[in-house]
Coordinates of C-alpha atoms and ligand atoms in Angstrom, one line a residue:
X1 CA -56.3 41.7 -105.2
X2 CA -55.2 45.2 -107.0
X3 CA -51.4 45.7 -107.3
X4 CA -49.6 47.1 -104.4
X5 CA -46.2 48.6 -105.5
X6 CA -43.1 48.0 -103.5
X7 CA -41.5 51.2 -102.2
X8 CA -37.9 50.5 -102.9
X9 CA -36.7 47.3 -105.3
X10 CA -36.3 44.7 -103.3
X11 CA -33.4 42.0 -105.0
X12 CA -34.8 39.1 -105.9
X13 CA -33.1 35.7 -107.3
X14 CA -36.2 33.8 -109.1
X15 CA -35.8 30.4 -110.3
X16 CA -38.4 30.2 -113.2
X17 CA -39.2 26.4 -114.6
X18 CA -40.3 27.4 -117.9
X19 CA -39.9 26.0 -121.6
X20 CA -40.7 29.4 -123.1
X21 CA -38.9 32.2 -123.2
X22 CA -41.3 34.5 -124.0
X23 CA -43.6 33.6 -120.8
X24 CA -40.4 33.4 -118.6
X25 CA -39.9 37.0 -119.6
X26 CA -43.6 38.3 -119.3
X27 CA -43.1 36.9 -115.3
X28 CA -40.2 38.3 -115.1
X29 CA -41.7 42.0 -116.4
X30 CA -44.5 41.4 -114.1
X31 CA -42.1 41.3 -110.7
X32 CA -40.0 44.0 -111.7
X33 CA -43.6 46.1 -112.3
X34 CA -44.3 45.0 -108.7
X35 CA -41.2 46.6 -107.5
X36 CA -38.3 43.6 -107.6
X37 CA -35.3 44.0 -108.8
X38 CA -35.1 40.6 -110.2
X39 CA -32.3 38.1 -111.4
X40 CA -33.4 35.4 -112.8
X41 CA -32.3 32.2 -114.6
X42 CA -34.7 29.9 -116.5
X43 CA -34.8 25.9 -116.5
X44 CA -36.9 23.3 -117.8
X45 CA -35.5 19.5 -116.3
X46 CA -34.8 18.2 -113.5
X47 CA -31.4 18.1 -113.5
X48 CA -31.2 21.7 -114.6
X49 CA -32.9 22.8 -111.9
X50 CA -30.8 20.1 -109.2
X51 CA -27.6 22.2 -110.6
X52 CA -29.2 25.7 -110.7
X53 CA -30.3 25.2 -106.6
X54 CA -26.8 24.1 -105.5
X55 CA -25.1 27.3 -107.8
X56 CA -26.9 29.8 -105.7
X57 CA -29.5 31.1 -103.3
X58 CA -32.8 31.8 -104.8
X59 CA -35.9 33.5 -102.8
X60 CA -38.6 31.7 -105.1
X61 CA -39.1 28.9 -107.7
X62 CA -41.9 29.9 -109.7
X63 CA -42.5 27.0 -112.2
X64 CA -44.9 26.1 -115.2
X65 CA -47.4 23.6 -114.3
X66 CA -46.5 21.2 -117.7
X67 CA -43.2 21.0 -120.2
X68 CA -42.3 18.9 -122.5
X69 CA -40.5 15.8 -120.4
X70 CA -41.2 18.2 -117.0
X71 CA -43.8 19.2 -114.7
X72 CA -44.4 21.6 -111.5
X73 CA -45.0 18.2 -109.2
X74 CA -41.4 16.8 -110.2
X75 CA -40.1 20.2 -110.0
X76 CA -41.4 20.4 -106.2
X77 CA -40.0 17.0 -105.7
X78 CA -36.5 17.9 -106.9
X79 CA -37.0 21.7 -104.8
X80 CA -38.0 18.8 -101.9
X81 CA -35.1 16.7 -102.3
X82 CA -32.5 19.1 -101.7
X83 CA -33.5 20.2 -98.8
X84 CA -33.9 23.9 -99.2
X85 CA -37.0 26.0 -97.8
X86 CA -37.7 27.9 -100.9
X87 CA -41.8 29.5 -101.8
X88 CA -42.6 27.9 -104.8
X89 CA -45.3 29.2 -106.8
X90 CA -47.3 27.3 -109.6
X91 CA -48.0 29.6 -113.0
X92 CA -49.8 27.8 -115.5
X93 CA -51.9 29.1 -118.6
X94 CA -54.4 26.2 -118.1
X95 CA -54.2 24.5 -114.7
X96 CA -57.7 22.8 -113.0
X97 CA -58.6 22.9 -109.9
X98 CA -57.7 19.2 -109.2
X99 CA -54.4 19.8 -110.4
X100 CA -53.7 23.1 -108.7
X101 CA -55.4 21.6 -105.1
X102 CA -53.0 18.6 -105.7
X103 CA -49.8 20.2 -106.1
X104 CA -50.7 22.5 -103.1
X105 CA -51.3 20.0 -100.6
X106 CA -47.7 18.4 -102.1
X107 CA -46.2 21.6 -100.8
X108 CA -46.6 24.2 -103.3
X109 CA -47.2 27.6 -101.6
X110 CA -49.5 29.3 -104.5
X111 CA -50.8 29.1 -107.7
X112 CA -51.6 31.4 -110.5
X113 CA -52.8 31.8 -114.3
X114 CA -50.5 33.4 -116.7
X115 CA -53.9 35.4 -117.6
X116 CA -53.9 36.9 -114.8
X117 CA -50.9 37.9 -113.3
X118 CA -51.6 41.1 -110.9
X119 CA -51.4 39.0 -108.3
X120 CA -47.9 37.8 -108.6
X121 CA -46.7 40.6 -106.9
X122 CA -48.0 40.5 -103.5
X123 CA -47.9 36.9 -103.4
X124 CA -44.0 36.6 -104.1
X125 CA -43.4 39.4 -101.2
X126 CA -46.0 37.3 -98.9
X127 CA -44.1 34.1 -99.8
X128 CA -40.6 35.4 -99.1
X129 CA -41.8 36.4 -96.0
X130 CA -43.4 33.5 -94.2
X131 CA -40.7 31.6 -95.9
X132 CA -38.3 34.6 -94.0
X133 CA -40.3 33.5 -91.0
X134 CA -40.1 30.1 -91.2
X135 CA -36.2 30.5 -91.3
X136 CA -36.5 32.3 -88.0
X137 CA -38.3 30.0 -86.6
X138 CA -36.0 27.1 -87.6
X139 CA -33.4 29.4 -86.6
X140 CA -34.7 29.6 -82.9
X141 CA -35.9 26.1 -82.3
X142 CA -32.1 24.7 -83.6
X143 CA -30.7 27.2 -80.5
X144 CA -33.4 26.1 -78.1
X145 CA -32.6 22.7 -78.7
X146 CA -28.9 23.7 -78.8
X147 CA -29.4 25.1 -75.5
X148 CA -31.2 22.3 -74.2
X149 CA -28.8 19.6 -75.3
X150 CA -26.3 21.6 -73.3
X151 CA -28.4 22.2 -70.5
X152 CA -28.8 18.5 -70.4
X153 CA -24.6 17.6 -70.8
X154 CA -24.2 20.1 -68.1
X155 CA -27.1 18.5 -65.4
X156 CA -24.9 15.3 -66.7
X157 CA -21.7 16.1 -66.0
X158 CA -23.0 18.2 -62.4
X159 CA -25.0 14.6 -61.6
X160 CA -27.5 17.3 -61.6
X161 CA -31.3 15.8 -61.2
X162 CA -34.3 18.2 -62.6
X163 CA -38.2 17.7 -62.0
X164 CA -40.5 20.4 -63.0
X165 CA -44.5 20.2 -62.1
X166 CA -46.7 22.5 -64.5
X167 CA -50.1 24.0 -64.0
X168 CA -52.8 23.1 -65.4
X169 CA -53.2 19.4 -64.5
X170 CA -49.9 18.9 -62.1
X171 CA -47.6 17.2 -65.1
X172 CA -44.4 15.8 -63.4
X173 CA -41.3 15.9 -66.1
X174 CA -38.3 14.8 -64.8
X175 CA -35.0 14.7 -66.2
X176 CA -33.0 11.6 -67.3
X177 CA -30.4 12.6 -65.2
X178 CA -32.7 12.9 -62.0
X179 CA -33.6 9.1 -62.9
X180 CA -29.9 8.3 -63.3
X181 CA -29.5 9.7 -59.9
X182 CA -32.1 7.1 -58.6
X183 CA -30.4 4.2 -60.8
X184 CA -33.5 3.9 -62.0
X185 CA -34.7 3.7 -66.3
X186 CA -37.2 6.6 -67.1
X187 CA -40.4 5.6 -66.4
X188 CA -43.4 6.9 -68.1
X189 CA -45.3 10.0 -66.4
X190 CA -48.1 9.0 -64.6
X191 CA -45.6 6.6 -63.0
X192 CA -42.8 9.0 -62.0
X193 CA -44.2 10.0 -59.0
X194 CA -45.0 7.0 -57.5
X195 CA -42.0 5.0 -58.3
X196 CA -39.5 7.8 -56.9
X197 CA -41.2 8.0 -53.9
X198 CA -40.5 4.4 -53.2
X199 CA -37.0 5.1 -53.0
X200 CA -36.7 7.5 -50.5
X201 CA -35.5 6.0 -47.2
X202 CA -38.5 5.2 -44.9
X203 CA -36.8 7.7 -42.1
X204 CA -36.8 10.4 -44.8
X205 CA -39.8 9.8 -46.4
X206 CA -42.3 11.9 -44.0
X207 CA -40.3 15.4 -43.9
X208 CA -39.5 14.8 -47.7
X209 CA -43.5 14.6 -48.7
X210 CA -44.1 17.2 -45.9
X211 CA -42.1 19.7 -47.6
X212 CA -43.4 19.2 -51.2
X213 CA -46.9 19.6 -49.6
X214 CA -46.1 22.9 -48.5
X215 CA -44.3 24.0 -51.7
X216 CA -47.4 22.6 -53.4
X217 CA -50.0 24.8 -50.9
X218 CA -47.9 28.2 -51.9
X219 CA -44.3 28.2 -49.8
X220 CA -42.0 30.0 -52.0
X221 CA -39.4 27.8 -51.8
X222 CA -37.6 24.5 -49.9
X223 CA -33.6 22.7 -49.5
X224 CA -33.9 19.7 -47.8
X225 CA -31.7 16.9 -47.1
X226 CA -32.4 13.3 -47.4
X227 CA -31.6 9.9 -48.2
X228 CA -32.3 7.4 -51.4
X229 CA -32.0 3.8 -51.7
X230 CA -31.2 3.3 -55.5
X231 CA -32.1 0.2 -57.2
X232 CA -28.6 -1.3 -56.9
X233 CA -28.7 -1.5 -53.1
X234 CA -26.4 1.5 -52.4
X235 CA -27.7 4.4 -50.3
X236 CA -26.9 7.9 -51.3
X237 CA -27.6 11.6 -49.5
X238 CA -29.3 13.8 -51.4
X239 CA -30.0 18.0 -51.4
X240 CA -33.3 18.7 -53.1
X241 CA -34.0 22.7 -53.8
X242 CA -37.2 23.3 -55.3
X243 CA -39.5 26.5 -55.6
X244 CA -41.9 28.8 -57.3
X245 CA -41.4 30.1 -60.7
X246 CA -43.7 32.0 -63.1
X247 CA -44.8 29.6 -66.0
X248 CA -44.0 31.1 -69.3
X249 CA -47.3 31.3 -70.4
X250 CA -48.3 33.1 -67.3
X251 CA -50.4 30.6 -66.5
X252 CA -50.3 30.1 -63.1
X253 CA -46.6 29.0 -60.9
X254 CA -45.0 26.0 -61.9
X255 CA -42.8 24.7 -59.2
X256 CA -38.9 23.2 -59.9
X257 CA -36.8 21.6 -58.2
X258 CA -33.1 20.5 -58.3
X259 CA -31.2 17.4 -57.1
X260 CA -27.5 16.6 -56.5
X261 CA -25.6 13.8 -54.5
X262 CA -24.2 15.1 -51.7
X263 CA -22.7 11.1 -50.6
X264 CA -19.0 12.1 -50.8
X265 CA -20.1 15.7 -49.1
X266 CA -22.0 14.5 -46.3
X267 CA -18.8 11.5 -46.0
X268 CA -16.2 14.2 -46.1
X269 CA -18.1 16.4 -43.6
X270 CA -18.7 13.4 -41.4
X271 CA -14.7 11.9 -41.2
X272 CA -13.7 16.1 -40.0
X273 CA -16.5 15.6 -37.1
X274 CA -14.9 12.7 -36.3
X275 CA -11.0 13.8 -37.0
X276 CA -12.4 16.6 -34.7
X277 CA -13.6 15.1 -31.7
X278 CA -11.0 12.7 -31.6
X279 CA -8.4 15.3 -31.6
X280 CA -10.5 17.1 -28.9
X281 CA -10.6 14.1 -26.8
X282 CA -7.1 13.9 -27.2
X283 CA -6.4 17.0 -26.0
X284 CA -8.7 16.5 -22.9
X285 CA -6.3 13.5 -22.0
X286 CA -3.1 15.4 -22.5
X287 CA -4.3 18.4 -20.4
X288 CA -5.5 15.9 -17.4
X289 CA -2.2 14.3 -17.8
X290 CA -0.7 18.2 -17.8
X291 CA -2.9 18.6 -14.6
X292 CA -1.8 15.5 -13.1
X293 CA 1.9 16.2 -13.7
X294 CA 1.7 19.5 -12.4
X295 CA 0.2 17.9 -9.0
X296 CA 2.5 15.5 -8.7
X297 CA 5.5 18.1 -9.4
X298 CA 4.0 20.5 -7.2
X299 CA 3.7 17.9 -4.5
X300 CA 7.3 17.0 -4.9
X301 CA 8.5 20.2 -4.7
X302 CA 6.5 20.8 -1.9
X303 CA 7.1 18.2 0.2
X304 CA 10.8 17.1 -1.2
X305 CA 12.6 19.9 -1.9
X306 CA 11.0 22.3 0.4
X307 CA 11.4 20.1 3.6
X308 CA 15.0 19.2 2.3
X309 CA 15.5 23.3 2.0
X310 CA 13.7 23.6 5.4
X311 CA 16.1 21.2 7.1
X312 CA 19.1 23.1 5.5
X313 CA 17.8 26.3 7.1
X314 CA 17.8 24.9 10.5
X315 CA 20.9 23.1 10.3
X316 CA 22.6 26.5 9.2
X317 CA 20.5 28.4 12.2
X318 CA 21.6 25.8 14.3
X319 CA 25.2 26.4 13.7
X320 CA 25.2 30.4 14.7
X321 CA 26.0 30.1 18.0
X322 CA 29.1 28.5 17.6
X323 CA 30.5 30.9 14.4
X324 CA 30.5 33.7 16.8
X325 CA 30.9 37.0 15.1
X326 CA 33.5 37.0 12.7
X327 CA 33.5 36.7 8.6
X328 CA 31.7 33.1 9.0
X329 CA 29.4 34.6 10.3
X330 CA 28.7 36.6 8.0
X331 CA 28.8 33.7 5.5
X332 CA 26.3 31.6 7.3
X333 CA 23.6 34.5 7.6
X334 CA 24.3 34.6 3.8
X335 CA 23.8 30.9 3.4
X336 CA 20.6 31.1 5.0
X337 CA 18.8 34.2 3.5
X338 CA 19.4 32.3 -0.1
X339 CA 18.4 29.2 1.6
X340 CA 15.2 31.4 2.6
X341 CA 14.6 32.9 -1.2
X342 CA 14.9 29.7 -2.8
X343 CA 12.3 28.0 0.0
X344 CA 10.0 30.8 -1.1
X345 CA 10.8 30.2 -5.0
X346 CA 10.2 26.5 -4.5
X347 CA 6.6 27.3 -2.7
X348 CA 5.8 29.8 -5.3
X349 CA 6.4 27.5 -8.3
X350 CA 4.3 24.6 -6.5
X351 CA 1.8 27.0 -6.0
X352 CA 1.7 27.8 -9.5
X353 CA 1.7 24.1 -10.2
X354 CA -1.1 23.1 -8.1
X355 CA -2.5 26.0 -5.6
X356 CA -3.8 23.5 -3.2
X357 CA -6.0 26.0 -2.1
X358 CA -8.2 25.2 -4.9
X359 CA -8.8 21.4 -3.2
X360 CA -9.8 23.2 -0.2
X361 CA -10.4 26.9 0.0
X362 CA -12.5 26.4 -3.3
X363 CA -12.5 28.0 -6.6
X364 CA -13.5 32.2 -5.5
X365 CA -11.0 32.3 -3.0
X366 CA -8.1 30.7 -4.9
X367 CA -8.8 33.1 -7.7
X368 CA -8.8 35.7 -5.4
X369 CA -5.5 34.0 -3.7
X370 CA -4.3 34.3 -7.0
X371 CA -4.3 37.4 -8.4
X372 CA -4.1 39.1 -5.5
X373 CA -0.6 37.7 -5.7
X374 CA 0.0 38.5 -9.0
X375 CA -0.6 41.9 -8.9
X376 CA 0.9 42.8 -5.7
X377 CA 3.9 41.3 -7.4
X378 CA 3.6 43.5 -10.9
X379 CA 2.4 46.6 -9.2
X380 CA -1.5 46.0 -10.6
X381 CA -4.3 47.7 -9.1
X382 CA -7.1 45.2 -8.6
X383 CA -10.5 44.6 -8.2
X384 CA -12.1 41.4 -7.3
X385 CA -15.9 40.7 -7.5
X386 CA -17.7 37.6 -7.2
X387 CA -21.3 36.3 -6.5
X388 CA -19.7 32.7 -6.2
X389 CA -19.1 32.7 -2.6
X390 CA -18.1 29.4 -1.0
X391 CA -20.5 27.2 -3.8
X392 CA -18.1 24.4 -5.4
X393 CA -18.5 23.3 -8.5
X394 CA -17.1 20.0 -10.3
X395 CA -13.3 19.8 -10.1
X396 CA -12.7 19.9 -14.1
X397 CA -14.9 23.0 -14.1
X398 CA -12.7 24.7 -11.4
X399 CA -9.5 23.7 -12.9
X400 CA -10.2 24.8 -16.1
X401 CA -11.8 28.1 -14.6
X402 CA -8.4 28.6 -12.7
X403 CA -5.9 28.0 -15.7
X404 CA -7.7 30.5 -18.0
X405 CA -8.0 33.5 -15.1
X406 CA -4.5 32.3 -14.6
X407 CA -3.3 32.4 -18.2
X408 CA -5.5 35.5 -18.5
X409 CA -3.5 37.5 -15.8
X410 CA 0.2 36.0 -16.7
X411 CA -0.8 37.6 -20.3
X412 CA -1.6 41.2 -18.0
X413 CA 1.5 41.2 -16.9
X414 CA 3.7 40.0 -19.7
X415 CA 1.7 41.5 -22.6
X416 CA -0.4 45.0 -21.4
X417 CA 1.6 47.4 -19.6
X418 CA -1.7 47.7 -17.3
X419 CA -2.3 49.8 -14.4
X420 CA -5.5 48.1 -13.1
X421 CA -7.0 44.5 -13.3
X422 CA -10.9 43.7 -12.9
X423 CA -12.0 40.6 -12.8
X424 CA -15.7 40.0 -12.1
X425 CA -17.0 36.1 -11.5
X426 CA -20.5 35.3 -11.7
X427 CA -22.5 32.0 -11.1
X428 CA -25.9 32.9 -12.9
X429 CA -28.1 29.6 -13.7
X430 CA -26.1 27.0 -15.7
X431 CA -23.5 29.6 -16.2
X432 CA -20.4 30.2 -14.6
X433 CA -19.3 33.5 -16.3
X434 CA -16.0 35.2 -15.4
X435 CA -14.4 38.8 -16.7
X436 CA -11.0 39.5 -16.7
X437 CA -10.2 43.2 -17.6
X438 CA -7.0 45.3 -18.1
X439 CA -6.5 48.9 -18.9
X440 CA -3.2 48.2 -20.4
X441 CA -2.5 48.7 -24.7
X442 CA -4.6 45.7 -25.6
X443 CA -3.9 44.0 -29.3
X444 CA -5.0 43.0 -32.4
X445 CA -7.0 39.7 -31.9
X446 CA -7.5 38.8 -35.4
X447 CA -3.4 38.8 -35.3
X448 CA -2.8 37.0 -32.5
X449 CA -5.2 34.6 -33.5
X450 CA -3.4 33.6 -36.9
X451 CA 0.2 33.8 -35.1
X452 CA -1.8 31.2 -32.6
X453 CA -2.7 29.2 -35.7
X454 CA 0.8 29.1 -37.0
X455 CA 1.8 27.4 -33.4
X456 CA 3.7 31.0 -32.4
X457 CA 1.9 31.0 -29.4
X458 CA -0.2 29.0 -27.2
X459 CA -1.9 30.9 -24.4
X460 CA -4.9 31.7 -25.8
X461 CA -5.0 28.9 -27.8
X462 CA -4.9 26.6 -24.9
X463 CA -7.7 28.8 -22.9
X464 CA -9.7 28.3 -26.1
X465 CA -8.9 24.1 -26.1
X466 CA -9.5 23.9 -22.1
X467 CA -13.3 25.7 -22.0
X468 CA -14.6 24.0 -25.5
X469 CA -13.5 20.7 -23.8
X470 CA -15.7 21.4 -21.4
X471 CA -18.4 23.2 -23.7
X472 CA -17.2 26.4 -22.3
X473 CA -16.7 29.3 -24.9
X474 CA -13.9 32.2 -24.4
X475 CA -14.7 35.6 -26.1
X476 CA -11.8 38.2 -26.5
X477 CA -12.4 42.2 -26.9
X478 CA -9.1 44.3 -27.4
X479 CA -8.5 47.5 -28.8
X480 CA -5.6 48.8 -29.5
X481 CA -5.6 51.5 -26.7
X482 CA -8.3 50.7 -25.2
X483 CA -7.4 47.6 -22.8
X484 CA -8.4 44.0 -22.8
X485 CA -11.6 41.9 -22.1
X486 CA -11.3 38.3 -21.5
X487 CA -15.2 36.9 -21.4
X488 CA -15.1 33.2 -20.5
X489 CA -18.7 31.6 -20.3
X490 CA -18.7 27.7 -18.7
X491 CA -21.2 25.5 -17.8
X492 CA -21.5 25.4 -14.0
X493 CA -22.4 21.3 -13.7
X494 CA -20.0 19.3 -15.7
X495 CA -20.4 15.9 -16.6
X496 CA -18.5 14.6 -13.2
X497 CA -15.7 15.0 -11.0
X498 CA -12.3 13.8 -12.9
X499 CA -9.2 16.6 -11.8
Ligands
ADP501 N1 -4.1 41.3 -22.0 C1 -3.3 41.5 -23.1 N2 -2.9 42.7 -23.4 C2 -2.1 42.9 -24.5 N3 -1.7 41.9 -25.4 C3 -2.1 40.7 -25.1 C4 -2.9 40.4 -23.9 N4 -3.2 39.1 -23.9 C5 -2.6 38.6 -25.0 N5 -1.9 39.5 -25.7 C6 -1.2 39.4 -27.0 O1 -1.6 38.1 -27.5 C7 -0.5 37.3 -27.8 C8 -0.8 35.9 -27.6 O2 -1.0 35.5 -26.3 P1 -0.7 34.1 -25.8 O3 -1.4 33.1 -26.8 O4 -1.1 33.9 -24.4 O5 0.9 33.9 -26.1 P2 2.1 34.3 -25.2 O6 1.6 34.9 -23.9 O7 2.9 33.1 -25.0 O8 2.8 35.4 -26.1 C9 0.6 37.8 -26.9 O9 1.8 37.6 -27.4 C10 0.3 39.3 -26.8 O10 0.8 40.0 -27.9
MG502 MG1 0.2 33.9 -22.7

């Protein structure tokens, strides 16, 4: 090999084991022909060259092959020792090839005759620069482990579970902490499979398998749910993601998967469900009790108070004969007309309560009855369409179907400034589904909503409570300026008769 100059001098910090000057210099000449810019210190013991290699960074050790007391093997062996990844090239004036072959395979990088040294050169600058390369190298494995360690603290501390199958051959790897999510000890590969499978929970295990098949024959991805028994006996829920990724070398997809315990989740989620539907039964009982109430009141009033008001109004009729026509009798036609207004006051209110007409004239004309009323009352323009006709439904159903129209109307004429009320019912199928619409200023839902969940108001809270309790759903369109439309959907066949 010829020599190659070096463009620019390149520093370079040579180590030289050497017990003569004169040759340590002739090296030295020789790099800086080659283009180094060299500094250089010269040893010849061990302990020399110990102290030299903790004073400083060298980029090569080029050492003698024999001094007096020294040699290049226990010069490597020192270099060894401390640890450092330094090129370290063998120059000797007589070296055989059973020495130089030795001290190669004991980790020197190169060897070379003091004869003949052309080809120091290049094979310094190649040295420096695997040895460069080697330092990446360490350099990016340390990070990739780094990265992996933290990888691994983090699927720790998440209780996060990791399998990975790659092409070719289907390897399983699983992570420690997908075993610790089992309870289970790794096992080794070809056993992986098999002895996770056996704890799934026999219920699970079909849909579990079904979806890795799929993954396996080309589905992109899966999230599935399902239970483990882990070896000490407890049973935890599970969500498994998994799908398709490229494999680094490109060849072919491998598939991953993740694994967390979703036990206290799935709990939590369970105990609202259940804080949920007793509250919701609850508030079925206290609205039959409201309804019940109201019945009872309404029959009171109606039957009480009105016949006691009734009898009054006779008794006072009774009497205007005998007043004749003076100021009493001015007083008792007084008496009676406020006997008559509360007698009507009494009758409305009961028939707020309880319109019996719903017990026998049926739901469509006791809505009808209703807001008929209503409007006349306000002033309100209405229209009234129905394709329910005399069909009766289950009581609950037509209660709760005549509360929200009701509640719907009272909030007409308290809330909208209307002119005109439509209010369409129809009976198609399963579904009972009724419109009440006003042309009044309508509102902002989302507003009245939160003021509803703040317990500000209740109207449309309670229609809300009274159609989900009977799996009925009530759907509200406002604008501002554009009017209001009430959509109630209910089922038309409840689950039996309990008004
Ligand atoms: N048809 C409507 N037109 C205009 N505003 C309405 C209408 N219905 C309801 N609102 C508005 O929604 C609010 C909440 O109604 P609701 O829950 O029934 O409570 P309340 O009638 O006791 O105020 C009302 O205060 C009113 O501002
Ligand atoms: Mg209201």
């Amino acid at each position: 090999m010829g020599e190659t100059p070096i463009p620019a001098a390149v520093p370079l910090a040579a180590l030289l084991v050497e017990d003569s000057e004169s040759d340590a210099l002739l090296v030295v000449r020789q790099l800086r022909r080659a283009g180094f810019d060299v500094r250089h210190a010269r040893v010849e013991s061990a302990e020399s060259l110990l102290a030299a290699l903790h004073q400083r960074r060298w980029d090569i050790v080029l050492s003698d092959c024999s001094l007096p007391g020294f040699d290049a093997r226990a010069a490597l062996e020192v270099l060894h020792g401390s640890g450092q990844d330094i090129p370290f090239i063998v120059i000797s004036g007589t070296i055989g090839d059973e020495t130089a072959i030795e001290l190669m395979r004991t980790g020197a990088h190169d060897y070379l005759m003091k004869g003949n040294l052309s080809r120091l050169g290049p094979a310094v600058q190649r040295e420096i620069g695997e040895a460069r390369m080697r330092a990446e190298r360490r350099h990016t494995l340390a990070a990739l482990s780094d990265s992996e360690a933290s990888l691994r603290e983090a699927q720790r501390i998440a209780g996060l579970g990791q399998w990975r199958i790659d092409p070719p051959g289907e390897h399983l790897w699983c992570s420690d902490t997908l075993y610790a999510l089992f309870g289970l000890e790794r096992v080794d590969e070809q056993h992986a499979r098999h002895t996770l499978l056996t704890r799934i929970h026999p219920d699970d295990l079909a849909a579990m398998r079904q979806a890795h098949r799929e993954l396996q024959a080309g589905a992109e991805r899966f999230d599935i749910e399902y239970r483990i028994l882990r070896t000490d006996g407890s049973l935890r829920h599970v969500r498994e993601c998994a799908a398709r990724a490229t494999a680094e070398d490109g060849n072919g997809a491998r598939l991953i998967g993740t694994l967390y315990d979703i036990t206290a989740q799935k709990a939590a989620g369970e105990a609202l469900q259940a804080a949920n539907a007793r509250l919701r039964r609850l508030s079925g009982r206290i609205l039959d009790a409201q309804e019940a109430e109201r019945r009872e009141v309404a029959r009171e009033l109606h039957d009480q108070i009105g016949q006691a008001l009734t009898a009054v109004k006779l008794e006072l009729q009774g009497m205007a004969p005998s007043v004749g026509d003076g100021p009493a009798a001015h007083r008792l036609a007084s008496a009676i007309h406020i006997t008559e207004e509360a007698l009507a006051q009494v009758r409305g209110l009961s028939l707020n309560l309880r319109p019996p007409q719903l017990d026998y004239m049926g739901l469509e004309a006791s809505l009808r009855w209703h807001a008929e009323r209503q409007c006349e009352r306000a002033g309100l323009t209405l229209t009234f369409h129905s394709s329910l006709g005399p069909t009766r439904l289950d009581t609950r159903i037509e209660i709760v179907c005549f509360r929200l129209v009701q509640e719907a109307v009272t909030n007409i004429v308290r809330h909208a400034a209307a002119s005109r009320v439509d209010i369409e019912v129809e009976l198609s199928g399963p579904r009972l589904e009724v419109c009440v619409g006003d042309d009044g200023h309508g509102f902002d839902v989302a507003q009245a909503r939160r003021r509803m969940l703040e317990g500000r108001s209740a109207g449309l809270l309670g229609m809300e409570e009274r159609a989900a309790l009977i799996g009925g759903e009530v759907a509200i369109e406002s604008a501002t300026g554009h009017g209001t439309r009430v959509r109630v959907v209910l089922p038309a066949a409840g689950e039996g008769t309990r008004g």
